[in-house]
């Protein structure tokens, strides 16, 4: 069991990686709180990025219930996602980390590299039921840090009415060629094709990744022929009028608003829009993002990992493990992911979600093929790669550079 000794000097690289990794998602404002130094042996601290859940929420009640089963009280503190990472780093320097930390998955390798987190080998967390592709987001240096509490990812929402008018059978959309052919039919019918987010932030990279990975490209070589083909796909869609120029500035929220207007055939967006999809006023469906030559493309995972920060008092880990096991075990995971609007990271609980609501079926398929942005031990390298990726996307879609030249420059900068 590793123990935390002394203060760690946080490098500029670590701080920059955290700033970039947390730029895609955020929620609410912090509620204040303290780490373990302020907690006695009968109180365990939990920090999470869910300030939207008040003290009487199902989430808080679950935390209290897990604490009761472990024989301790829970002191919970919620922070904005972008705020949480910096608070954790400061607490670690002061040997005042929370017992349980729930954090956005791209941040896990960065905190691990900074020496803030224990490994699952150290803390003895059982992750055997978690899908390996989802667990990969929490790996760094060949070791795993924590376990996912749930996942979301991207897929294509489609407007059944628009496709019917255009004479498109959704079953025919199996790869990039058939998708582009469908967009051409939609345009000919006087409707709009596809909307997505290509904004110059992590959101733009996040939305481009299914196409990038779906081409067979790897993040270690942005300018591969496969990567160029993916950016060319997006660029050609704009040139042919299949996607609007607004995608260059679209966030995932504004892209969704375009789709909700009822004029678009397709929109790339996430599971977090399911509740909004019920209110759009037209019949919709969901299709996993297709790979270039068919099959389901790997989409990036969103969602958080439950981690165990390093403590100087290593005797606390036994109870902490009970708390994490309670939160992420099959008995509670279904309730937890319903509360958080996530797909479960285990096939057993996802099957239960699909049995309860058939709308989860295409999302379950997308999750099976999904992977973490930092997977493959990219760790703190990912944010820099992502920044160059979104810059290349902006250059290509604006017409200032060809897809090949944009990605060549991106790879050079990433190196």
Coordinates of N, CA and C in Angstrom, one line a residue, residues 59-286:
X59 N -29.0 10.6 -5.1 CA -27.5 10.4 -5.1 C -27.0 10.6 -3.6
X60 N -27.4 11.6 -2.9 CA -27.0 11.8 -1.6 C -27.4 10.7 -0.6
X61 N -28.7 10.3 -0.9 CA -29.2 9.2 0.0 C -28.4 7.9 -0.3
X62 N -28.0 7.7 -1.5 CA -27.2 6.5 -1.8 C -25.9 6.6 -1.1
X63 N -25.2 7.7 -1.1 CA -24.0 7.9 -0.4 C -24.1 7.6 1.1
X64 N -25.2 8.2 1.7 CA -25.5 8.0 3.1 C -25.7 6.5 3.4
X65 N -26.5 5.8 2.5 CA -26.8 4.4 2.7 C -25.5 3.6 2.7
X66 N -24.6 3.9 1.7 CA -23.3 3.1 1.6 C -22.5 3.4 2.9
X67 N -22.5 4.6 3.4 CA -21.8 5.0 4.6 C -22.3 4.2 5.8
X68 N -23.7 4.1 5.9 CA -24.3 3.4 6.9 C -23.9 1.9 6.9
X69 N -23.9 1.3 5.7 CA -23.5 -0.1 5.6 C -22.0 -0.4 6.0
X70 N -21.2 0.7 5.8 CA -19.8 0.6 6.2 C -19.5 1.0 7.6
X71 N -20.6 1.5 8.3 CA -20.5 1.9 9.7 C -19.9 3.2 9.9
X72 N -20.0 4.1 8.9 CA -19.4 5.4 9.0 C -20.4 6.5 8.5
X73 N -20.1 7.8 8.8 CA -20.9 8.9 8.3 C -20.2 9.4 7.1
X74 N -20.9 10.0 6.1 CA -20.4 10.5 4.9 C -20.4 12.0 4.9
X75 N -19.3 12.7 4.7 CA -19.3 14.1 4.5 C -19.0 14.4 3.0
X76 N -20.1 14.8 2.3 CA -20.0 14.9 0.9 C -19.8 16.4 0.5
X77 N -18.9 16.6 -0.5 CA -18.7 17.9 -1.1 C -18.8 17.8 -2.6
X78 N -19.5 18.7 -3.2 CA -19.7 18.7 -4.6 C -19.0 20.0 -5.2
X79 N -18.4 19.8 -6.3 CA -17.7 20.9 -7.0 C -18.0 20.9 -8.5
X80 N -17.9 22.0 -9.1 CA -17.9 22.1 -10.6 C -16.8 21.2 -11.1
X81 N -17.0 20.5 -12.2 CA -16.0 19.6 -12.8 C -14.7 20.3 -13.0
X82 N -14.6 21.5 -13.6 CA -13.4 22.2 -13.8 C -12.7 22.6 -12.6
X83 N -13.5 22.8 -11.5 CA -13.0 23.2 -10.2 C -12.3 22.1 -9.4
X84 N -13.0 20.9 -9.6 CA -12.6 19.8 -8.7 C -11.2 19.4 -8.8
X85 N -10.7 19.3 -10.0 CA -9.3 18.8 -10.2 C -8.3 19.7 -9.5
X86 N -8.4 21.0 -9.6 CA -7.5 21.9 -8.9 C -7.6 21.7 -7.4
X87 N -8.8 21.6 -6.9 CA -9.0 21.4 -5.5 C -8.4 20.1 -5.0
X88 N -8.4 19.1 -5.8 CA -7.8 17.8 -5.5 C -6.3 17.9 -5.4
X89 N -5.7 18.6 -6.4 CA -4.3 18.7 -6.4 C -3.8 19.5 -5.2
X90 N -4.5 20.5 -4.8 CA -4.2 21.3 -3.6 C -4.3 20.5 -2.4
X91 N -5.4 19.8 -2.3 CA -5.6 18.9 -1.1 C -4.5 17.9 -1.0
X92 N -4.1 17.3 -2.1 CA -3.0 16.3 -2.1 C -1.7 16.9 -1.6
X93 N -1.4 18.1 -2.0 CA -0.2 18.8 -1.5 C -0.2 19.0 0.0
X94 N -1.4 19.2 0.6 CA -1.6 19.4 2.0 C -1.9 18.1 2.8
X95 N -1.8 17.0 2.1 CA -2.1 15.7 2.7 C -3.5 15.7 3.4
X96 N -4.4 16.3 2.6 CA -5.8 16.5 3.0 C -6.8 16.0 2.0
X97 N -6.5 14.9 1.3 CA -7.3 14.4 0.2 C -8.6 13.8 0.7
X98 N -9.7 13.8 -0.1 CA -10.9 13.1 0.3 C -10.6 11.6 0.3
X99 N -11.5 10.8 1.0 CA -11.3 9.4 1.0 C -11.8 8.8 -0.3
X100 N -12.8 9.4 -0.9 CA -13.4 8.9 -2.2 C -13.4 10.1 -3.1
X101 N -12.9 10.0 -4.3 CA -12.9 11.0 -5.3 C -13.6 10.5 -6.5
X102 N -14.6 11.2 -7.0 CA -15.3 10.9 -8.2 C -15.0 12.0 -9.2
X103 N -14.3 11.6 -10.3 CA -13.7 12.6 -11.2 C -13.9 12.2 -12.7
X104 N -14.0 13.2 -13.5 CA -14.1 13.0 -15.0 C -13.0 12.1 -15.5
X105 N -13.4 11.1 -16.3 CA -12.4 10.1 -16.6 C -11.1 10.5 -17.3
X106 N -11.1 11.6 -18.2 CA -9.8 12.0 -18.8 C -8.8 12.5 -17.8
X107 N -9.3 12.9 -16.6 CA -8.4 13.5 -15.6 C -7.7 12.4 -14.8
X108 N -8.2 11.2 -14.8 CA -7.6 10.2 -14.0 C -6.1 9.9 -14.2
X109 N -5.7 9.8 -15.5 CA -4.3 9.5 -15.7 C -3.4 10.7 -15.2
X110 N -3.9 11.9 -15.4 CA -3.2 13.1 -14.9 C -3.0 13.1 -13.4
X111 N -4.1 12.8 -12.7 CA -3.9 12.7 -11.2 C -3.1 11.6 -10.8
X112 N -3.1 10.5 -11.6 CA -2.3 9.3 -11.3 C -0.8 9.7 -11.4
X113 N -0.5 10.4 -12.5 CA 0.9 10.8 -12.8 C 1.4 11.7 -11.7
X114 N 0.5 12.5 -11.2 CA 0.9 13.5 -10.1 C 1.0 12.8 -8.8
X115 N 0.7 11.5 -8.7 CA 0.9 10.7 -7.5 C -0.3 10.9 -6.5
X116 N -1.4 11.3 -7.0 CA -2.5 11.6 -6.1 C -3.4 10.4 -5.8
X117 N -3.4 9.4 -6.7 CA -4.3 8.3 -6.6 C -3.6 7.0 -6.3
X118 N -4.3 6.1 -5.6 CA -3.9 4.7 -5.4 C -4.3 3.8 -6.6
X119 N -3.6 2.8 -6.8 CA -4.0 1.8 -7.9 C -5.0 0.8 -7.3
X120 N -5.7 0.1 -8.2 CA -6.6 -0.9 -7.8 C -5.9 -2.1 -7.2
X121 N -4.6 -2.3 -7.5 CA -3.8 -3.3 -6.9 C -3.5 -2.9 -5.4
X122 N -3.3 -1.6 -5.2 CA -3.1 -1.1 -3.8 C -4.3 -1.2 -3.0
X123 N -5.4 -0.6 -3.6 CA -6.6 -0.5 -2.7 C -7.6 -1.7 -2.8
X124 N -7.2 -2.7 -3.6 CA -7.9 -4.0 -3.7 C -9.3 -3.9 -4.2
X125 N -9.6 -2.8 -5.1 CA -10.9 -2.7 -5.7 C -11.1 -3.8 -6.7
X126 N -12.3 -4.4 -6.7 CA -12.6 -5.5 -7.7 C -13.2 -4.8 -8.9
X127 N -12.5 -4.9 -10.1 CA -13.0 -4.3 -11.3 C -13.3 -5.4 -12.4
X128 N -13.4 -6.6 -11.9 CA -13.4 -7.7 -12.9 C -14.7 -7.7 -13.7
X129 N -15.8 -7.1 -13.2 CA -17.0 -7.1 -14.0 C -17.1 -5.9 -15.0
X130 N -16.2 -5.0 -14.9 CA -16.2 -3.8 -15.7 C -15.7 -4.2 -17.1
X131 N -16.3 -3.7 -18.2 CA -15.9 -3.9 -19.5 C -14.5 -3.4 -19.7
X132 N -13.5 -4.2 -20.2 CA -12.1 -3.7 -20.4 C -12.0 -2.4 -21.2
X133 N -12.8 -2.3 -22.2 CA -12.6 -1.0 -23.0 C -13.0 0.2 -22.2
X134 N -13.9 0.1 -21.2 CA -14.3 1.2 -20.4 C -13.3 1.4 -19.3
X135 N -12.7 0.4 -18.8 CA -11.8 0.5 -17.7 C -10.5 1.2 -18.2
X136 N -10.2 1.1 -19.5 CA -9.0 1.6 -20.1 C -8.8 3.1 -19.8
X137 N -9.9 3.8 -19.7 CA -9.8 5.3 -19.5 C -9.1 5.6 -18.1
X138 N -9.1 4.6 -17.2 CA -8.5 4.9 -15.9 C -7.2 4.2 -15.8
X139 N -6.5 3.9 -16.9 CA -5.2 3.2 -16.8 C -4.1 4.2 -17.2
X140 N -3.0 4.0 -16.5 CA -1.8 4.9 -16.7 C -0.6 4.1 -16.3
X141 N 0.4 4.0 -17.2 CA 1.6 3.3 -16.9 C 1.4 1.8 -16.6
X142 N 0.4 1.2 -17.3 CA 0.1 -0.2 -17.1 C -0.7 -0.5 -15.8
X143 N -1.1 0.5 -15.1 CA -1.9 0.3 -13.8 C -3.2 1.0 -13.9
X144 N -4.2 0.4 -13.2 CA -5.6 1.0 -13.2 C -5.8 1.8 -11.9
X145 N -6.4 2.9 -12.1 CA -6.7 3.8 -11.0 C -8.2 4.1 -10.9
X146 N -8.9 3.3 -10.1 CA -10.3 3.5 -9.9 C -11.2 2.6 -10.8
X147 N -12.5 2.9 -10.8 CA -13.5 2.2 -11.6 C -14.6 3.1 -12.1
X148 N -15.1 2.9 -13.3 CA -16.1 3.9 -13.8 C -17.4 3.7 -13.0
X149 N -18.1 4.8 -12.7 CA -19.4 4.7 -12.1 C -20.5 4.6 -13.1
X150 N -20.2 5.0 -14.3 CA -21.1 5.0 -15.4 C -20.5 5.6 -16.6
X151 N -21.1 5.5 -17.8 CA -20.5 6.1 -19.0 C -21.6 6.7 -19.9
X152 N -21.2 7.7 -20.6 CA -22.1 8.1 -21.7 C -21.2 8.2 -23.0
X153 N -21.8 8.3 -24.1 CA -21.0 8.4 -25.3 C -21.8 9.0 -26.4
X154 N -21.3 9.0 -27.6 CA -21.9 9.6 -28.8 C -22.5 8.6 -29.7
X155 N -23.6 9.1 -30.4 CA -24.2 8.3 -31.5 C -25.0 9.3 -32.4
X156 N -25.6 8.8 -33.4 CA -26.4 9.6 -34.3 C -27.9 9.6 -34.0
X157 N -28.4 10.7 -33.6 CA -29.9 10.8 -33.5 C -30.4 11.0 -34.9
X158 N -31.6 10.5 -35.3 CA -32.1 10.8 -36.6 C -33.6 11.0 -36.5
X159 N -34.1 11.9 -37.4 CA -35.4 12.3 -37.5 C -36.2 11.4 -38.5
X160 N -37.0 10.6 -38.0 CA -37.7 9.6 -38.8 C -38.6 10.3 -39.9
X161 N -39.2 11.4 -39.6 CA -40.0 12.1 -40.5 C -39.2 12.6 -41.7
X162 N -38.1 13.2 -41.4 CA -37.2 13.8 -42.5 C -36.7 12.6 -43.4
X163 N -36.3 11.5 -42.8 CA -35.8 10.4 -43.6 C -36.9 9.8 -44.5
X164 N -38.1 9.8 -43.9 CA -39.2 9.2 -44.7 C -39.5 10.1 -45.9
X165 N -39.5 11.4 -45.7 CA -39.7 12.4 -46.8 C -38.7 12.2 -47.9
X166 N -37.4 11.9 -47.4 CA -36.3 11.8 -48.4 C -36.2 10.4 -49.0
X167 N -37.0 9.5 -48.5 CA -37.0 8.1 -49.0 C -35.8 7.3 -48.6
X168 N -35.3 7.6 -47.4 CA -34.1 6.9 -46.8 C -34.6 5.9 -45.8
X169 N -34.1 4.6 -46.0 CA -34.3 3.6 -45.1 C -33.1 3.5 -44.1
X170 N -33.3 3.8 -42.9 CA -32.2 3.9 -41.9 C -31.4 2.6 -41.9
X171 N -32.0 1.5 -42.2 CA -31.3 0.2 -42.2 C -30.2 0.2 -43.3
X172 N -30.3 1.1 -44.3 CA -29.4 1.1 -45.4 C -28.1 1.9 -45.0
X173 N -28.2 2.6 -43.9 CA -27.0 3.4 -43.5 C -26.1 2.5 -42.6
X174 N -25.1 2.1 -43.3 CA -24.2 1.1 -42.6 C -22.7 1.6 -42.6
X175 N -22.3 2.6 -43.4 CA -20.9 3.0 -43.4 C -20.9 4.5 -43.9
X176 N -19.8 5.0 -44.2 CA -19.7 6.4 -44.6 C -20.3 6.7 -46.0
X177 N -20.1 5.7 -46.9 CA -20.6 5.9 -48.2 C -22.2 5.9 -48.2
X178 N -22.8 5.0 -47.5 CA -24.3 5.0 -47.4 C -24.8 6.2 -46.6
X179 N -24.1 6.6 -45.6 CA -24.5 7.8 -44.8 C -24.5 9.0 -45.7
X180 N -23.4 9.2 -46.5 CA -23.3 10.4 -47.3 C -24.4 10.3 -48.4
X181 N -24.7 9.1 -48.9 CA -25.8 9.0 -49.9 C -27.1 9.4 -49.3
X182 N -27.3 9.0 -48.1 CA -28.6 9.4 -47.4 C -28.6 10.9 -47.2
X183 N -27.5 11.5 -46.9 CA -27.5 13.0 -46.8 C -27.8 13.7 -48.1
X184 N -27.4 13.1 -49.2 CA -27.6 13.6 -50.5 C -29.1 13.6 -50.8
X185 N -29.8 12.4 -50.5 CA -31.2 12.3 -50.7 C -32.0 13.3 -49.8
X186 N -31.5 13.5 -48.6 CA -32.2 14.5 -47.7 C -32.1 15.9 -48.3
X187 N -30.9 16.3 -48.8 CA -30.7 17.6 -49.4 C -31.6 17.7 -50.7
X188 N -31.7 16.7 -51.5 CA -32.6 16.7 -52.7 C -34.0 16.9 -52.3
X189 N -34.4 16.4 -51.2 CA -35.8 16.5 -50.7 C -36.1 17.9 -50.1
X190 N -35.1 18.7 -50.0 CA -35.3 20.1 -49.5 C -35.1 20.2 -48.0
X191 N -34.5 19.1 -47.4 CA -34.3 19.2 -45.9 C -32.8 19.3 -45.7
X192 N -32.4 19.4 -44.4 CA -31.0 19.5 -44.0 C -30.5 18.2 -43.5
X193 N -29.1 18.0 -43.7 CA -28.5 16.8 -43.5 C -28.1 16.4 -42.1
X194 N -26.9 16.9 -41.7 CA -26.4 16.5 -40.4 C -25.8 17.6 -39.7
X195 N -25.9 17.7 -38.4 CA -25.3 18.7 -37.6 C -24.5 18.1 -36.5
X196 N -23.4 18.8 -36.1 CA -22.5 18.3 -35.1 C -21.8 19.4 -34.5
X197 N -20.9 19.2 -33.5 CA -20.1 20.2 -32.9 C -18.6 20.1 -33.4
X198 N -18.1 21.1 -34.0 CA -16.7 21.1 -34.4 C -16.0 22.3 -33.9
X199 N -16.5 22.8 -32.8 CA -16.0 24.0 -32.1 C -14.5 23.8 -31.7
X200 N -13.7 24.9 -31.6 CA -12.3 24.8 -31.3 C -12.0 24.6 -29.9
X201 N -12.6 23.6 -29.3 CA -12.4 23.2 -27.9 C -12.4 21.6 -27.8
X202 N -12.2 21.1 -26.6 CA -12.3 19.7 -26.4 C -13.6 19.1 -27.0
X203 N -14.7 19.9 -27.0 CA -16.0 19.4 -27.5 C -15.8 19.0 -29.0
X204 N -15.1 19.8 -29.7 CA -14.9 19.5 -31.2 C -14.1 18.2 -31.4
X205 N -13.0 18.1 -30.6 CA -12.3 16.8 -30.7 C -13.1 15.6 -30.3
X206 N -13.9 15.8 -29.2 CA -14.7 14.7 -28.7 C -15.7 14.2 -29.8
X207 N -16.3 15.2 -30.5 CA -17.2 14.8 -31.6 C -16.6 14.3 -32.8
X208 N -15.3 14.6 -33.0 CA -14.6 14.2 -34.2 C -14.1 12.7 -34.0
X209 N -13.8 12.4 -32.8 CA -13.1 11.1 -32.5 C -13.9 9.9 -33.1
X210 N -15.2 9.8 -33.0 CA -15.8 8.6 -33.6 C -15.5 8.4 -35.1
X211 N -15.3 9.5 -35.8 CA -15.0 9.5 -37.2 C -13.5 9.2 -37.4
X212 N -12.7 9.8 -36.6 CA -11.3 9.6 -36.6 C -11.0 8.1 -36.3
X213 N -11.5 7.6 -35.2 CA -11.3 6.2 -34.8 C -12.0 5.3 -35.8
X214 N -13.1 5.7 -36.3 CA -13.9 4.9 -37.3 C -13.2 4.7 -38.6
X215 N -12.2 5.6 -38.9 CA -11.4 5.4 -40.1 C -10.3 4.4 -39.9
X216 N -10.0 4.1 -38.7 CA -8.9 3.2 -38.4 C -7.7 4.0 -37.9
X217 N -7.8 5.3 -37.8 CA -6.7 6.2 -37.4 C -6.4 6.0 -35.9
X218 N -5.2 6.4 -35.5 CA -4.7 6.4 -34.1 C -4.3 7.8 -33.7
X219 N -4.5 8.1 -32.4 CA -4.2 9.4 -31.9 C -2.7 9.7 -31.9
X220 N -1.9 8.7 -32.0 CA -0.4 8.9 -32.0 C 0.1 9.3 -33.4
X221 N -0.8 9.2 -34.4 CA -0.5 9.8 -35.7 C -1.7 10.4 -36.3
X222 N -1.8 11.7 -36.0 CA -3.0 12.4 -36.5 C -3.0 12.5 -38.0
X223 N -1.9 12.6 -38.7 CA -1.8 12.8 -40.1 C -1.8 11.6 -41.0
X224 N -2.2 10.4 -40.4 CA -2.2 9.2 -41.2 C -3.3 9.3 -42.3
X225 N -3.2 8.5 -43.4 CA -4.2 8.6 -44.4 C -5.6 8.4 -43.9
X226 N -5.7 7.5 -42.9 CA -7.0 7.3 -42.3 C -7.5 8.5 -41.6
X227 N -6.7 9.2 -40.9 CA -7.1 10.4 -40.2 C -7.5 11.5 -41.2
X228 N -6.7 11.6 -42.3 CA -7.0 12.6 -43.3 C -8.4 12.3 -43.9
X229 N -8.7 11.0 -44.1 CA -10.0 10.6 -44.7 C -11.2 11.0 -43.8
X230 N -11.0 10.9 -42.5 CA -12.0 11.3 -41.6 C -12.3 12.8 -41.6
X231 N -11.2 13.6 -41.6 CA -11.4 15.1 -41.7 C -11.9 15.5 -43.1
X232 N -11.5 14.8 -44.1 CA -12.0 15.0 -45.4 C -13.5 14.8 -45.5
X233 N -14.0 13.8 -44.8 CA -15.4 13.5 -44.7 C -16.2 14.7 -44.2
X234 N -15.8 15.2 -43.1 CA -16.4 16.4 -42.5 C -16.3 17.6 -43.5
X235 N -15.2 17.8 -44.0 CA -14.9 19.0 -44.9 C -15.8 18.8 -46.2
X236 N -15.9 17.6 -46.7 CA -16.7 17.4 -47.9 C -18.2 17.7 -47.6
X237 N -18.6 17.2 -46.4 CA -20.0 17.5 -46.0 C -20.4 19.0 -46.1
X238 N -19.5 19.8 -45.6 CA -19.7 21.2 -45.6 C -19.7 21.8 -47.0
X239 N -18.8 21.3 -47.8 CA -18.7 21.8 -49.2 C -19.9 21.4 -50.0
X240 N -20.5 20.2 -49.7 CA -21.6 19.7 -50.5 C -23.0 20.1 -49.9
X241 N -22.9 20.9 -48.8 CA -24.2 21.4 -48.2 C -24.9 20.4 -47.3
X242 N -24.2 19.3 -47.0 CA -24.8 18.3 -46.1 C -24.8 18.6 -44.6
X243 N -23.8 19.5 -44.3 CA -23.7 20.0 -42.9 C -23.6 21.5 -43.0
X244 N -24.1 22.2 -42.0 CA -24.1 23.7 -42.0 C -22.8 24.2 -41.6
X245 N -22.4 25.4 -42.1 CA -21.2 26.1 -41.7 C -21.2 26.4 -40.2
X246 N -22.4 26.4 -39.6 CA -22.5 26.7 -38.1 C -21.8 25.7 -37.3
X247 N -21.4 24.5 -37.8 CA -20.8 23.5 -37.0 C -19.4 23.9 -36.5
X248 N -18.8 24.9 -37.2 CA -17.5 25.4 -36.8 C -17.6 26.0 -35.4
X249 N -18.7 26.6 -35.1 CA -18.9 27.3 -33.8 C -19.8 26.6 -32.9
X250 N -20.5 25.5 -33.4 CA -21.4 24.8 -32.6 C -20.8 24.1 -31.3
X251 N -21.5 24.3 -30.2 CA -21.2 23.4 -29.1 C -22.2 22.2 -29.2
X252 N -22.1 21.2 -28.4 CA -23.0 20.1 -28.4 C -24.4 20.6 -28.1
X253 N -24.5 21.6 -27.3 CA -25.9 22.2 -27.0 C -26.5 22.9 -28.2
X254 N -25.7 23.7 -28.8 CA -26.3 24.5 -30.0 C -26.5 23.5 -31.2
X255 N -25.7 22.5 -31.3 CA -25.9 21.5 -32.3 C -27.2 20.8 -32.1
X256 N -27.5 20.5 -30.8 CA -28.8 19.8 -30.5 C -30.0 20.7 -30.8
X257 N -29.8 22.0 -30.5 CA -30.9 22.9 -30.8 C -31.2 23.0 -32.3
X258 N -30.2 22.8 -33.1 CA -30.5 22.8 -34.6 C -31.3 21.5 -34.9
X259 N -30.9 20.4 -34.3 CA -31.6 19.2 -34.6 C -33.0 19.2 -34.1
X260 N -33.2 19.8 -32.9 CA -34.5 19.9 -32.3 C -35.5 20.8 -33.1
X261 N -34.9 21.6 -34.1 CA -35.8 22.4 -34.9 C -36.7 21.6 -35.8
X262 N -36.3 20.3 -36.0 CA -37.0 19.4 -36.9 C -36.6 19.4 -38.3
X263 N -35.6 20.2 -38.7 CA -35.2 20.3 -40.1 C -34.1 19.3 -40.5
X264 N -33.4 18.8 -39.5 CA -32.2 18.0 -39.8 C -32.5 16.5 -39.8
X265 N -31.9 15.8 -40.6 CA -32.0 14.3 -40.6 C -31.3 13.7 -39.5
X266 N -30.0 14.2 -39.3 CA -29.1 13.5 -38.3 C -28.5 14.6 -37.4
X267 N -28.1 14.1 -36.2 CA -27.3 15.0 -35.3 C -26.5 14.0 -34.5
X268 N -25.2 14.4 -34.4 CA -24.3 13.6 -33.5 C -24.4 14.2 -32.1
X269 N -24.8 13.4 -31.2 CA -24.9 13.9 -29.8 C -24.9 12.7 -28.8
X270 N -25.1 13.0 -27.6 CA -24.8 12.0 -26.5 C -26.1 11.5 -25.8
X271 N -25.8 10.6 -24.9 CA -26.9 10.0 -24.1 C -27.5 11.1 -23.2
X272 N -26.8 12.1 -22.9 CA -27.3 13.2 -22.0 C -28.5 13.9 -22.7
X273 N -28.7 13.7 -24.0 CA -29.8 14.4 -24.7 C -31.1 13.5 -24.7
X274 N -31.1 12.3 -24.1 CA -32.2 11.5 -24.2 C -33.5 12.1 -23.7
X275 N -33.4 12.8 -22.5 CA -34.6 13.4 -21.9 C -35.1 14.5 -22.9
X276 N -34.2 15.3 -23.5 CA -34.6 16.3 -24.4 C -35.2 15.7 -25.7
X277 N -34.7 14.6 -26.1 CA -35.2 13.9 -27.3 C -36.7 13.6 -27.2
X278 N -37.1 13.3 -26.0 CA -38.5 13.0 -25.8 C -39.5 14.2 -26.0
X279 N -38.9 15.4 -26.0 CA -39.7 16.6 -26.1 C -39.5 17.3 -27.4
X280 N -38.9 16.7 -28.4 CA -38.6 17.4 -29.7 C -39.9 17.6 -30.5
X281 N -40.8 16.7 -30.3 CA -42.1 16.9 -31.1 C -42.1 16.1 -32.4
X282 N -41.1 15.3 -32.6 CA -41.1 14.4 -33.8 C -40.5 13.0 -33.4
X283 N -40.8 12.1 -34.2 CA -40.3 10.7 -34.0 C -38.9 10.6 -34.3
X284 N -38.1 10.1 -33.3 CA -36.6 10.0 -33.5 C -36.1 8.6 -33.3
X285 N -34.9 8.3 -33.8 CA -34.3 7.1 -33.5 C -32.8 7.4 -33.2
X286 N -32.1 6.3 -32.8 CA -30.6 6.5 -32.6 C -29.9 5.4 -33.3

